Tab-separated table of C-alpha atoms in Angstrom:
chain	number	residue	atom	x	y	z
A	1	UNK	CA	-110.261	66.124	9.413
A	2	UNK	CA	-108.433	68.406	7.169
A	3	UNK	CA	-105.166	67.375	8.999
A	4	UNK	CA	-105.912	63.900	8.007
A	5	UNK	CA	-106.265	64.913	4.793
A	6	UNK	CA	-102.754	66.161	4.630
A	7	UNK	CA	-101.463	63.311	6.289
A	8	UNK	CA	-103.878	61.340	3.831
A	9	UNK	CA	-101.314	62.618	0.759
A	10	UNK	CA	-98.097	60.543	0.805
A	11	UNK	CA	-96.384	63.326	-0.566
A	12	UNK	CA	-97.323	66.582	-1.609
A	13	UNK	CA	-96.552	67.691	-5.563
A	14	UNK	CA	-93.530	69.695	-4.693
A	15	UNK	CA	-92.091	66.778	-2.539
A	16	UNK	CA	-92.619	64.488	-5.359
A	17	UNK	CA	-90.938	66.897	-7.853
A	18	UNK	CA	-88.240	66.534	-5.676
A	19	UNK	CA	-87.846	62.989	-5.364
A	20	UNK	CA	-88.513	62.582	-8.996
A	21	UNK	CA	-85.632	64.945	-9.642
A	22	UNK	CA	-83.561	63.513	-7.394
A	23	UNK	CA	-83.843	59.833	-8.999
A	24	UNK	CA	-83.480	61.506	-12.570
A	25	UNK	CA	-80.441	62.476	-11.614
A	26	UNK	CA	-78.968	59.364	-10.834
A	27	UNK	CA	-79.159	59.858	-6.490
A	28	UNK	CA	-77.916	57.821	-4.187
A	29	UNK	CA	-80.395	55.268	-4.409
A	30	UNK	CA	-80.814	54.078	-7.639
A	31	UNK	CA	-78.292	53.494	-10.083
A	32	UNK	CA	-77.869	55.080	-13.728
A	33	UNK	CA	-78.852	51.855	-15.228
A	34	UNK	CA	-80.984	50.375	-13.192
A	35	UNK	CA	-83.141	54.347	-13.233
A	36	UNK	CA	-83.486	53.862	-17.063
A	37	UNK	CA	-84.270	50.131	-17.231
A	38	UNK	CA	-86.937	50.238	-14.740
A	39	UNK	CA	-89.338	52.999	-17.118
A	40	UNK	CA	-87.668	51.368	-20.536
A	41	UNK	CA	-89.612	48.792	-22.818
A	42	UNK	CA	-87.390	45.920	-24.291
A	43	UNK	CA	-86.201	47.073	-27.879
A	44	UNK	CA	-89.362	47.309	-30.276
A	45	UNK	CA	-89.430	45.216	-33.337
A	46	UNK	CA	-89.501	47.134	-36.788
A	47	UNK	CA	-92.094	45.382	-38.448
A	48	UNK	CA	-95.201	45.831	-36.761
A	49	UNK	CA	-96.599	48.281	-34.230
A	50	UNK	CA	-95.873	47.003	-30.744
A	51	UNK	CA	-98.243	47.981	-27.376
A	52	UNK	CA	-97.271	50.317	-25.121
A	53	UNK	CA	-96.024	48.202	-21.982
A	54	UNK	CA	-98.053	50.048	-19.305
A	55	UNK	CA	-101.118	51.596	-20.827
A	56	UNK	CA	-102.031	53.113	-17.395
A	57	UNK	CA	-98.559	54.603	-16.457
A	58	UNK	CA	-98.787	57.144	-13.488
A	59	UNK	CA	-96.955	60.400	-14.378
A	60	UNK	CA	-94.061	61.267	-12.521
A	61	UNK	CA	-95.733	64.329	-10.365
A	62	UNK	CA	-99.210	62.876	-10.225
A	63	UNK	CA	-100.305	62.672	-6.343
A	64	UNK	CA	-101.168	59.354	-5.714
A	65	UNK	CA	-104.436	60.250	-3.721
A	66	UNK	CA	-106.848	61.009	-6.578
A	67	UNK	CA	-109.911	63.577	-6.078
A	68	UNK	CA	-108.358	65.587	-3.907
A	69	UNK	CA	-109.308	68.683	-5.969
A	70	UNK	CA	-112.993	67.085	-5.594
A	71	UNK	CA	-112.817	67.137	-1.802
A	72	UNK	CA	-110.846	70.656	-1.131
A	73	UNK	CA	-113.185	72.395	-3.833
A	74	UNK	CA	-116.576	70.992	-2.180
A	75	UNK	CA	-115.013	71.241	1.422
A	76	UNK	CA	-114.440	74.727	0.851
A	77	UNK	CA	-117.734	76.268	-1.139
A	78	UNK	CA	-120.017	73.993	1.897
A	79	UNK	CA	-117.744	75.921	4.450
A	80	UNK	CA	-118.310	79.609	2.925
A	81	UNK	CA	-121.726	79.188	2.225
A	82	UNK	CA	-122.806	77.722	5.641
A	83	UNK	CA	-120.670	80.396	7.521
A	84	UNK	CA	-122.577	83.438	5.302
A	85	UNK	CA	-125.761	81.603	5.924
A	86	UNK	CA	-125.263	81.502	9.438
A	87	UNK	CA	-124.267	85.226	9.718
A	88	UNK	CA	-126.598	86.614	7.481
A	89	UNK	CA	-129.702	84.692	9.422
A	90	UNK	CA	-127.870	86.102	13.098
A	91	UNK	CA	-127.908	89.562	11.092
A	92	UNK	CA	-130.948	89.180	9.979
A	93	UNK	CA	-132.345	88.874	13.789
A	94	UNK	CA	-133.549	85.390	13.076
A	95	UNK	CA	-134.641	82.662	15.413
A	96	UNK	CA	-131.600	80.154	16.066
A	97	UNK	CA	-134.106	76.883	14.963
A	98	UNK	CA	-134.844	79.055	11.454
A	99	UNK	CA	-131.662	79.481	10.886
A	100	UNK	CA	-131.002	75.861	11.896
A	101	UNK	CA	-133.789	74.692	9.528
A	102	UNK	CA	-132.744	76.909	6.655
A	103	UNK	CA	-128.624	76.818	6.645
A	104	UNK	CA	-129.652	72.441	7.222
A	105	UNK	CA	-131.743	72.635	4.080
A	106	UNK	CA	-129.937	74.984	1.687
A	107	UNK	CA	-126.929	72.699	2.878
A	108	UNK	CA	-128.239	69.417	1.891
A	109	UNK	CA	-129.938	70.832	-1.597
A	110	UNK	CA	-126.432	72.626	-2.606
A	111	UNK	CA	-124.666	69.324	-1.948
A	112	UNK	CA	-126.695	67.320	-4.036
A	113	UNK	CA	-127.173	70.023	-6.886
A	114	UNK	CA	-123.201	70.608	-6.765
A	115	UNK	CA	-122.340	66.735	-6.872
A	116	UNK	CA	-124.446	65.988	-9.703
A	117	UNK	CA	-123.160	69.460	-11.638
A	118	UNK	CA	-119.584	67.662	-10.720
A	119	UNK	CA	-120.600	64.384	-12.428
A	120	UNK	CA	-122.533	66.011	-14.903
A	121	UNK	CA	-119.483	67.721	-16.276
A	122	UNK	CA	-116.528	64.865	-15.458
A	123	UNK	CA	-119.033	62.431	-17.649
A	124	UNK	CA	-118.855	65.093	-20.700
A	125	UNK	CA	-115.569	65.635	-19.998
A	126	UNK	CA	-114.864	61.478	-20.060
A	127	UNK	CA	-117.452	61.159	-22.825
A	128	UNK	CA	-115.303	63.589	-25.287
A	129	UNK	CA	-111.527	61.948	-24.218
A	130	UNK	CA	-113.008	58.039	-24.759
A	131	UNK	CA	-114.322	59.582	-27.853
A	132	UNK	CA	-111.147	61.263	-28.936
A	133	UNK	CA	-109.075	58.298	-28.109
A	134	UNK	CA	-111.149	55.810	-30.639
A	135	UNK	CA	-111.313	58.520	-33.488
A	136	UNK	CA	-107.548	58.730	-32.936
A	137	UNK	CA	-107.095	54.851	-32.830
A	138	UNK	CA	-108.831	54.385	-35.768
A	139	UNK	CA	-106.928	56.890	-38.035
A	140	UNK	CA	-103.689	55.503	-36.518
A	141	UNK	CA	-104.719	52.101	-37.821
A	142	UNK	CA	-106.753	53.531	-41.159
A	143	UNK	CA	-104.131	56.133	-42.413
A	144	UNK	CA	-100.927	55.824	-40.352
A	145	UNK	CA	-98.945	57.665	-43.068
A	146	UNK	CA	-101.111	60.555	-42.862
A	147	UNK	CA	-100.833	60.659	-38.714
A	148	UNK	CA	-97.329	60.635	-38.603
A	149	UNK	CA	-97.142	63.727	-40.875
A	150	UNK	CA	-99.262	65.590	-38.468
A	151	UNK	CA	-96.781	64.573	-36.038
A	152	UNK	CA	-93.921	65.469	-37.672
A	153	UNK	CA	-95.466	68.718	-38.785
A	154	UNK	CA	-96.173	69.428	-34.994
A	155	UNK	CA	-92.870	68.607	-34.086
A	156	UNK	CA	-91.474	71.062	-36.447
A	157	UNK	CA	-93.381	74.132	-35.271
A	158	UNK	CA	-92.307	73.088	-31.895
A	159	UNK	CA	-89.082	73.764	-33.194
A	160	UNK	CA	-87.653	70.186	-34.182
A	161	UNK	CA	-85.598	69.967	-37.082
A	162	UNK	CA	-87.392	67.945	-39.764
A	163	UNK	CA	-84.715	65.206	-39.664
A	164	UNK	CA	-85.279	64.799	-36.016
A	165	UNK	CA	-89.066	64.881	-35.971
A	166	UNK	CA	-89.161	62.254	-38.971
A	167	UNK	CA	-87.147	60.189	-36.651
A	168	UNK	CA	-89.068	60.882	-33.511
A	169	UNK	CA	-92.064	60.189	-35.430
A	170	UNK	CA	-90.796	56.915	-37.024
A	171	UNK	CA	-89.693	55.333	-33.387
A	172	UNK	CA	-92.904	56.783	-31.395
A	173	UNK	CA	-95.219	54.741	-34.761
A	174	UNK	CA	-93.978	51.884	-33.762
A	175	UNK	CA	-96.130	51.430	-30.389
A	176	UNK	CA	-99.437	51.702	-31.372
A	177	UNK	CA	-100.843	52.934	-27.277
A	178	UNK	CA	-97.929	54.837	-26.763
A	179	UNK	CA	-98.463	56.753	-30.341
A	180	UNK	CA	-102.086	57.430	-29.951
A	181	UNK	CA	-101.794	58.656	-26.087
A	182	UNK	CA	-99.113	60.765	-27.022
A	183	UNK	CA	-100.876	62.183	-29.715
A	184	UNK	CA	-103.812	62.601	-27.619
A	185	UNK	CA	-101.624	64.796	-24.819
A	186	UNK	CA	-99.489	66.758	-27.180
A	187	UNK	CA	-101.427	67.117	-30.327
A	188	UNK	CA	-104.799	67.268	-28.889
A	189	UNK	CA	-104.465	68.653	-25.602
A	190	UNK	CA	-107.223	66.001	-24.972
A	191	UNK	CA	-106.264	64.366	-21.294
A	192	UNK	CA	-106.460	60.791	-21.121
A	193	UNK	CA	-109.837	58.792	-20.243
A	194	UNK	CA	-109.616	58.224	-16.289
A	195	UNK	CA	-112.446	55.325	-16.552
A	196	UNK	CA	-116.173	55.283	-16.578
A	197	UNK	CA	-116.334	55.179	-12.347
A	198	UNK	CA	-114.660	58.346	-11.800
A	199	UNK	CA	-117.376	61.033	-12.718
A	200	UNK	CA	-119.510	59.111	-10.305
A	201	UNK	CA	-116.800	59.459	-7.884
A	202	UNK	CA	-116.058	62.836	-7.953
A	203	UNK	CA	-119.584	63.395	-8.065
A	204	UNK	CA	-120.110	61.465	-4.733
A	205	UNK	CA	-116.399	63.302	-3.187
A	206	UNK	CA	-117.434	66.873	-3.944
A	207	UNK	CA	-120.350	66.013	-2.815
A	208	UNK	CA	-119.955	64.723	0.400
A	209	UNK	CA	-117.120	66.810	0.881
A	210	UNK	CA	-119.572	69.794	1.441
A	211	UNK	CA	-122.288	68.381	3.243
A	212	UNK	CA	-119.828	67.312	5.892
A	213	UNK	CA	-117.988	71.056	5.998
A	214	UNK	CA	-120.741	72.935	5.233
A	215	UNK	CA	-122.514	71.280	8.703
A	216	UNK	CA	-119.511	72.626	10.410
A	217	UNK	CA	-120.769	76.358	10.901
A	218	UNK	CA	-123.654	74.765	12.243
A	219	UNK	CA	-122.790	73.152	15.096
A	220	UNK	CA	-122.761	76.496	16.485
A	221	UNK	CA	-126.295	77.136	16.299
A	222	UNK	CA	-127.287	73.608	16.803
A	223	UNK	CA	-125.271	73.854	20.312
A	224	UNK	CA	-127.381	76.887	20.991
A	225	UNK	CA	-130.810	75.263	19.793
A	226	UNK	CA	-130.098	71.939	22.286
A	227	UNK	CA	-129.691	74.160	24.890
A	228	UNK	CA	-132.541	76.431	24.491
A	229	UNK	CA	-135.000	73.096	24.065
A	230	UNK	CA	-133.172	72.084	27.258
A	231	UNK	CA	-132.853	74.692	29.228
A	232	UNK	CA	-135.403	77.042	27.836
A	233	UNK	CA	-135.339	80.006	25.220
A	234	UNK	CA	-133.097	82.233	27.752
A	235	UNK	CA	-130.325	79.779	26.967
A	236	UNK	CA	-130.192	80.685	22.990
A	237	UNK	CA	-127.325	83.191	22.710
A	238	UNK	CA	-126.358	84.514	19.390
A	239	UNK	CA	-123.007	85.476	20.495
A	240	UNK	CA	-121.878	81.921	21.274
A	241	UNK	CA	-123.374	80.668	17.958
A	242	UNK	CA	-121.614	83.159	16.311
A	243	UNK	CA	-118.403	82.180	18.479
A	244	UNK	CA	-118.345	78.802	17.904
A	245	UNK	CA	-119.228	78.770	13.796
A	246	UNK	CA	-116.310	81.320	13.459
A	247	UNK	CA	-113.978	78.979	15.733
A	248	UNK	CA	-115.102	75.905	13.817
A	249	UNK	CA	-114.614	77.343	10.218
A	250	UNK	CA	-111.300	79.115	10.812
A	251	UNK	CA	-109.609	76.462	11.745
A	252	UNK	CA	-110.655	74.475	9.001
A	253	UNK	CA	-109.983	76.742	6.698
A	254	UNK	CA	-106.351	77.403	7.347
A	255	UNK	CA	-105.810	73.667	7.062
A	256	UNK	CA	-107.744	73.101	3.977
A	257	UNK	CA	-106.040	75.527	2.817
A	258	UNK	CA	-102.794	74.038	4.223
A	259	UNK	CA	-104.109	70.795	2.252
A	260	UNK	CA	-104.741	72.389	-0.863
A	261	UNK	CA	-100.981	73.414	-1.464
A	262	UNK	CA	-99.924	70.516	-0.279
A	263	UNK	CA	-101.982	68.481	-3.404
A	264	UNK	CA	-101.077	71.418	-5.811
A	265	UNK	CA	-97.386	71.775	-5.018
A	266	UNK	CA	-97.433	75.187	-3.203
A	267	UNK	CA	-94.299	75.951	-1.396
A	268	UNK	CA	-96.099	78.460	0.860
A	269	UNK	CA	-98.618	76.133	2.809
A	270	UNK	CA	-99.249	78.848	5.630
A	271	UNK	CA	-99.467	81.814	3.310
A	272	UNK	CA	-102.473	79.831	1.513
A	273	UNK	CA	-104.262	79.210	4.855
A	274	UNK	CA	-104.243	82.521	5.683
A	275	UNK	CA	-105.194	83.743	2.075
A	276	UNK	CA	-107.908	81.232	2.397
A	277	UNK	CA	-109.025	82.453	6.628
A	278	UNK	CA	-109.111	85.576	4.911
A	279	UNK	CA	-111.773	84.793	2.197
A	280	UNK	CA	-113.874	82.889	4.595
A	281	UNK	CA	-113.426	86.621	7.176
A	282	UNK	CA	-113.990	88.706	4.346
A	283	UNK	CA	-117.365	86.290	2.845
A	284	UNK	CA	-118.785	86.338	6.811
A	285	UNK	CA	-118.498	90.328	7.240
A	286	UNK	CA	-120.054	91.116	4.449
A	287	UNK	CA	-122.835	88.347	4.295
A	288	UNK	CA	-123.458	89.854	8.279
A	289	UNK	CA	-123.519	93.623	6.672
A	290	UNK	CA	-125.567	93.420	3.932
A	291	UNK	CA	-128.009	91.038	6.078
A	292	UNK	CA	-127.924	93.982	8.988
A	293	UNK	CA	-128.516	96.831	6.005
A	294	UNK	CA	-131.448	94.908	4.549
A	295	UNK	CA	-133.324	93.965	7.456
A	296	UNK	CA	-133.130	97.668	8.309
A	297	UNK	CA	-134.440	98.670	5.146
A	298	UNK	CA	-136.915	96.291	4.677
């Protein structure tokens, strides 16, 4: 699954730097003129502010596949937390149905309590930018005089000459979307509004990102339950529970992480899967240990 998922990106941030680049400079494919009139408005008019022509402009190295972070991030904690759970309850000298029961209930509670934390915070997050945006609007339309010497002070500690930032400031002015957006991004540091659906979909991604992962560990275990119930309790092996969880989750973890730089631009996809096997090696030792050390003391 997480090979689809890299095969799900079109291309990866660093191969759409590339291209992006490539086509600034003028490559093969597209010519000097034709690069500029393509992402060019028509002339604006001088005496009135003028819309922006493409409010919803993708930026250049934006990966077209959106919640990716959403699905690598809930993948990930699902597959760490299942894998300790399953150790610590083998450590532990549990039953393989207990630790069934408990690693398939702490599994589906965490993935509900973690996708609604998600859209909790995306809908503050989308609540403060739509908020930012209209308080902007409004002072762009209210007191435009006063917004554009905000600007051109900002442009000036930025180190614009005040010449240039008065003239920067007086083109920009002119397209009302355009002005506040920008002002949004580089005054602010506010990021744009991405629409009133996507806390509920990130929510819902994270979300079901981890409840499929996080059941990955478990297949181990559940193997070993079926067969006991079939076969009798002599069948239950803790060994190939073990086995099979730790097959499972390292493989997925080198290509999550494999599918993680991929989204964020990394140029050293294998170094990041085995940065993340190692986590997910280090998390399972130690959740075995300290299950081993307390069960002794206890």
């Amino acid at each position: 699954v997480a090979f689809g998922g890299y095969c799900w990106l079109d291309y990866g941030r660093a191969e759409l730097a590339d291209s992006y680049r490539n086509r600034s400079h003028y490559g093969d494919e597209v010519a000097p003129s034709e690069f500029c009139e393509a992402r060019a408005p028509s002339p604006p008019r001088t005496d009135e502010l003028q819309p922006a022509p493409s409010p919803a402009l993708q930026p250049a190295l934006q990966v077209n596949r959106q919640y990716v972070a959403e699905v690598v991030s809930g993948g990930l904690n699902g597959l760490l937390m299942m894998i300790a759970t399953v150790l610590g309850g083998i450590g532990a000298d549990l039953s393989g149905r207990s630790i069934f029961a408990m690693g398939s209930a702490s599994l589906a509670a965490y993935s509900l309590s973690a996708g609604f934390g998600t859209f909790l915070i995306e809908s503050v997050r989308e609540e403060f930018s739509v908020a930012q945006l209209a308080e902007e609007r409004s002072e762009v339309q209210q007191v435009p005089e006063e917004e554009m010497k905000e600007m051109i002070c900002h442009y000036r500690k930025r180190g614009i000459s005040k010449d240039d930032a008065q003239t920067v400031a007086s083109v920009l002015s002119r397209y009302e979307t355009f002005w506040v957006e920008h002002m949004m991004s580089e005054e602010l540091g506010v990021p744009l509004p991405r629409g009133a659906e996507a806390p509920i979909i990130s929510g819902l991604a994270t979300s079901a990102s981890l409840l499929f992962f996080g059941a990955l560990p478990l297949l181990g275990v559940a193997s070993s339950v079926a067969l006991s119930r079939w076969r009798g309790p002599q069948w239950y092996r803790p060994q190939f529970s073990t086995s099979v969880s730790l097959a499972l989750s390292a493989g997925v973890l080198l290509l999550l992480g494999v599918l993680l730089s991929r989204a964020a631009g990394s140029r050293a996809p294998c170094i990041n899967g085995l940065l993340m096997l190692i986590n997910g090696c280090a998390a399972s030792l130690l959740s075995f240990w300290l299950s081993q050390v307390l069960t002794a003391l206890s």
